[in-house]
GROMACS .gro file of C-alpha atoms in nm:
model
  197
    1ALA     CA    1  -8.152  -2.807 -10.586
    2GLY     CA    2  -7.915  -2.704 -10.869
    3HIS     CA    3  -7.909  -2.345 -10.749
    4SER     CA    4  -7.839  -2.457 -10.394
    5ARG     CA    5  -7.542  -2.667 -10.507
    6THR     CA    6  -7.404  -2.380 -10.716
    7TYR     CA    7  -7.445  -2.140 -10.423
    8THR     CA    8  -7.269  -2.383 -10.186
    9HIS     CA    9  -6.989  -2.434 -10.439
   10MET     CA   10  -6.945  -2.055 -10.481
   11ARG     CA   11  -6.936  -2.003 -10.103
   12ALA     CA   12  -6.668  -2.271 -10.070
   13LEU     CA   13  -6.467  -2.114 -10.354
   14PHE     CA   14  -6.500  -1.768 -10.196
   15ALA     CA   15  -6.388  -1.904  -9.858
   16ALA     CA   16  -6.087  -2.078 -10.015
   17THR     CA   17  -5.990  -1.763 -10.210
   18THR     CA   18  -6.027  -1.543  -9.903
   19GLY     CA   19  -5.820  -1.785  -9.697
   20PHE     CA   20  -5.549  -1.791  -9.963
   21ALA     CA   21  -5.538  -1.409  -9.978
   22ALA     CA   22  -5.519  -1.388  -9.598
   23ALA     CA   23  -5.234  -1.641  -9.599
   24LEU     CA   24  -5.043  -1.429  -9.854
   25VAL     CA   25  -5.091  -1.114  -9.646
   26LEU     CA   26  -4.982  -1.297  -9.330
   27ARG     CA   27  -4.680  -1.445  -9.507
   28SER     CA   28  -4.576  -1.101  -9.636
   29TRP     CA   29  -4.619  -0.943  -9.291
   30LEU     CA   30  -4.423  -1.222  -9.124
   31ARG     CA   31  -4.136  -1.202  -9.376
   32ARG     CA   32  -4.115  -0.822  -9.336
   33THR     CA   33  -4.120  -0.852  -8.956
   34LEU     CA   34  -3.841  -1.111  -8.962
   35LEU     CA   35  -3.632  -0.900  -9.203
   36LEU     CA   36  -3.670  -0.588  -8.990
   37ARG     CA   37  -3.566  -0.777  -8.676
   38ARG     CA   38  -3.233  -0.856  -8.846
   39ILE     CA   39  -3.146  -0.485  -8.877
   40PRO     CA   40  -2.894  -0.397  -8.602
   41GLU     CA   41  -2.879  -0.070  -8.410
   42SER     CA   42  -2.518  -0.022  -8.522
   43VAL     CA   43  -2.242  -0.176  -8.731
   44GLU     CA   44  -1.864  -0.168  -8.711
   45LEU     CA   45  -1.672   0.006  -8.992
   46GLU     CA   46  -1.293  -0.009  -8.997
   47GLY     CA   47  -1.146   0.331  -8.913
   48CYS     CA   48  -1.484   0.473  -8.812
   49GLY     CA   49  -1.567   0.251  -8.515
   50VAL     CA   50  -1.929   0.183  -8.426
   51VAL     CA   51  -2.169   0.349  -8.672
   52ALA     CA   52  -2.536   0.394  -8.581
   53VAL     CA   53  -2.802   0.255  -8.815
   54SER     CA   54  -3.139   0.424  -8.867
   55THR     CA   55  -3.444   0.306  -9.059
   56GLN     CA   56  -3.745   0.470  -9.218
   57SER     CA   57  -4.047   0.308  -9.381
   58CYS     CA   58  -4.137   0.413  -9.733
   59GLY     CA   59  -4.436   0.216  -9.863
   60SER     CA   60  -4.346  -0.151  -9.841
   61ASN     CA   61  -3.972  -0.069  -9.839
   62THR     CA   62  -3.737   0.010  -9.551
   63LEU     CA   63  -3.474   0.277  -9.604
   64VAL     CA   64  -3.161   0.193  -9.405
   65THR     CA   65  -2.903   0.465  -9.335
   66LEU     CA   66  -2.566   0.460  -9.164
   67ASP     CA   67  -2.476   0.763  -8.953
   68TRP     CA   68  -2.311   0.949  -9.240
   69SER     CA   69  -2.124   1.185  -9.004
   70LYS     CA   70  -1.920   0.883  -8.884
   71VAL     CA   71  -1.844   0.779  -9.244
   72PHE     CA   72  -1.805   1.116  -9.421
   73GLY     CA   73  -1.724   1.349  -9.133
   74THR     CA   74  -1.899   1.683  -9.096
   75LEU     CA   75  -2.071   1.810  -9.408
   76PRO     CA   76  -2.238   2.147  -9.466
   77PHE     CA   77  -2.537   1.972  -9.628
   78LYS     CA   78  -2.761   1.668  -9.582
   79ILE     CA   79  -2.656   1.356  -9.776
   80PRO     CA   80  -2.936   1.321 -10.034
   81PHE     CA   81  -2.971   0.940 -10.021
   82CYS     CA   82  -2.998   0.646  -9.783
   83SER     CA   83  -2.732   0.376  -9.751
   84ALA     CA   84  -2.959   0.100  -9.878
   85VAL     CA   85  -3.319   0.000  -9.945
   86LEU     CA   86  -3.454  -0.327  -9.807
   87THR     CA   87  -3.763  -0.446  -9.994
   88GLU     CA   88  -4.029  -0.669  -9.841
   89ASP     CA   89  -3.905  -0.970 -10.041
   90GLY     CA   90  -3.554  -0.930  -9.892
   91THR     CA   91  -3.388  -0.768 -10.193
   92ILE     CA   92  -3.132  -0.506 -10.090
   93TYR     CA   93  -3.018  -0.218 -10.309
   94VAL     CA   94  -2.700  -0.057 -10.170
   95SER     CA   95  -2.635   0.300 -10.284
   96GLY     CA   96  -2.317   0.381 -10.473
   97SER     CA   97  -2.022   0.387 -10.234
   98ILE     CA   98  -1.677   0.536 -10.278
   99GLY     CA   99  -1.347   0.484 -10.096
  100LEU     CA  100  -1.391   0.745  -9.825
  101ALA     CA  101  -1.102   0.778  -9.583
  102PRO     CA  102  -1.207   0.760  -9.218
  103PRO     CA  103  -1.297   1.118  -9.121
  104SER     CA  104  -1.030   1.329  -8.956
  105SER     CA  105  -1.111   1.574  -8.679
  106GLY     CA  106  -1.327   1.837  -8.847
  107GLY     CA  107  -1.166   1.799  -9.189
  108PRO     CA  108  -1.359   1.769  -9.512
  109PRO     CA  109  -1.437   1.425  -9.659
  110SER     CA  110  -1.149   1.271  -9.850
  111ILE     CA  111  -1.070   0.960 -10.052
  112VAL     CA  112  -0.813   0.702  -9.940
  113PRO     CA  113  -0.487   0.771 -10.125
  114GLY     CA  114  -0.319   0.534 -10.369
  115GLY     CA  115  -0.559   0.488 -10.660
  116PRO     CA  116  -0.792   0.208 -10.765
  117LYS     CA  117  -0.664  -0.072 -10.538
  118PRO     CA  118  -0.694   0.099 -10.197
  119GLU     CA  119  -1.011   0.275 -10.309
  120MET     CA  120  -1.175  -0.054 -10.407
  121LEU     CA  121  -1.080  -0.217 -10.075
  122ARG     CA  122  -1.223   0.076  -9.877
  123THR     CA  123  -1.532   0.095 -10.095
  124MET     CA  124  -1.607  -0.272 -10.035
  125GLN     CA  125  -1.564  -0.223  -9.659
  126ILE     CA  126  -1.831   0.048  -9.673
  127VAL     CA  127  -2.056  -0.171  -9.892
  128GLU     CA  128  -2.014  -0.453  -9.639
  129ALA     CA  129  -2.116  -0.219  -9.353
  130CYS     CA  130  -2.426  -0.115  -9.551
  131LEU     CA  131  -2.520  -0.480  -9.605
  132LYS     CA  132  -2.470  -0.561  -9.237
  133ALA     CA  133  -2.694  -0.264  -9.156
  134CYS     CA  134  -2.963  -0.448  -9.356
  135GLY     CA  135  -2.905  -0.776  -9.172
  136ALA     CA  136  -2.712  -0.926  -9.464
  137ASP     CA  137  -2.347  -0.979  -9.560
  138VAL     CA  138  -2.114  -0.985  -9.860
  139GLN     CA  139  -2.203  -1.345  -9.951
  140ASP     CA  140  -2.562  -1.223 -10.012
  141ILE     CA  141  -2.454  -0.999 -10.304
  142THR     CA  142  -2.609  -1.111 -10.632
  143MET     CA  143  -2.486  -0.826 -10.858
  144ALA     CA  144  -2.214  -0.561 -10.832
  145HIS     CA  145  -2.190  -0.251 -11.052
  146CYS     CA  146  -1.838  -0.104 -11.054
  147TYR     CA  147  -1.744   0.234 -11.200
  148LEU     CA  148  -1.381   0.315 -11.276
  149VAL     CA  149  -1.243   0.651 -11.386
  150ASP     CA  150  -0.992   0.622 -11.671
  151ASN     CA  151  -1.058   0.252 -11.724
  152THR     CA  152  -0.721   0.144 -11.861
  153LYS     CA  153  -0.589  -0.212 -11.849
  154GLU     CA  154  -0.353  -0.123 -11.562
  155ARG     CA  155  -0.614   0.059 -11.353
  156PHE     CA  156  -0.869  -0.216 -11.414
  157GLY     CA  157  -0.608  -0.471 -11.301
  158GLU     CA  158  -0.546  -0.277 -10.977
  159MET     CA  159  -0.918  -0.243 -10.906
  160ASN     CA  160  -0.981  -0.608 -10.989
  161ALA     CA  161  -0.694  -0.729 -10.767
  162ALA     CA  162  -0.845  -0.545 -10.468
  163TYR     CA  163  -1.192  -0.679 -10.548
  164LEU     CA  164  -1.060  -1.035 -10.555
  165GLU     CA  165  -0.857  -0.976 -10.237
  166PHE     CA  166  -1.168  -0.849 -10.060
  167PHE     CA  167  -1.382  -1.147 -10.159
  168GLY     CA  168  -1.106  -1.399 -10.083
  169THR     CA  169  -1.248  -1.752 -10.106
  170ARG     CA  170  -1.612  -1.638 -10.099
  171PRO     CA  171  -1.812  -1.697 -10.418
  172LEU     CA  172  -1.805  -1.401 -10.656
  173PRO     CA  173  -2.135  -1.240 -10.755
  174ALA     CA  174  -2.225  -1.128 -11.106
  175ARG     CA  175  -2.049  -0.799 -11.190
  176ILE     CA  176  -2.019  -0.528 -11.447
  177THR     CA  177  -1.742  -0.266 -11.467
  178VAL     CA  178  -1.803   0.058 -11.653
  179GLY     CA  179  -1.547   0.323 -11.738
  180CYS     CA  180  -1.645   0.683 -11.660
  181SER     CA  181  -1.492   1.031 -11.669
  182ALA     CA  182  -1.543   1.144 -11.307
  183LEU     CA  183  -1.690   1.037 -10.972
  184ALA     CA  184  -1.785   1.214 -10.649
  185LEU     CA  185  -1.510   1.383 -10.444
  186GLY     CA  186  -1.251   1.293 -10.709
  187SER     CA  187  -1.267   0.922 -10.635
  188CYS     CA  188  -1.172   0.678 -10.910
  189VAL     CA  189  -1.388   0.382 -10.797
  190GLU     CA  190  -1.757   0.357 -10.707
  191VAL     CA  191  -1.958   0.042 -10.640
  192ASP     CA  192  -2.327  -0.026 -10.586
  193VAL     CA  193  -2.467  -0.372 -10.525
  194ILE     CA  194  -2.787  -0.573 -10.522
  195ALA     CA  195  -2.819  -0.844 -10.259
  196LYS     CA  196  -3.083  -1.086 -10.131
  197ALA     CA  197  -3.128  -1.134  -9.755
   0.00000   0.00000   0.00000
């Protein structure tokens, strides 16, 4: 009788554990499905118009990429990164973005003129487009990493003024600003962000 009770208890425990594991798998699948449904086919980016969005699965992550030719213009090589990674728990990692000027007809990629302020504004517009491509928005940013070439008090002030102008009355996420010696294409500002959808 004791063995029978132990066996019945173990079967009940196994059934409960199996049910719990199945519920976790179902919950994960459902969350991923809902996150992926939020990804649009395209996003609007000032100066570039409608930009197509593509996705690719990589393990449990989704790589989200804007049509770089609409953002950079024509390049003689493939851009070696995606715009953002969307994880199955809804965390978004946006790749480093710089203040690219809207592409001109057939010209090489260029940076918006004017220094840290206009570059920061344009960079944040591109970051915002990347977030929208993941079904999120600027208010979902939890952490921003800013890189500034020649990080003097004046240049930091210009960059910071543009950052505050961009966010307006929205809550500000955590942020770090790091001085550096050079950035891609001669830009003076680069930003990458972490967000939660």
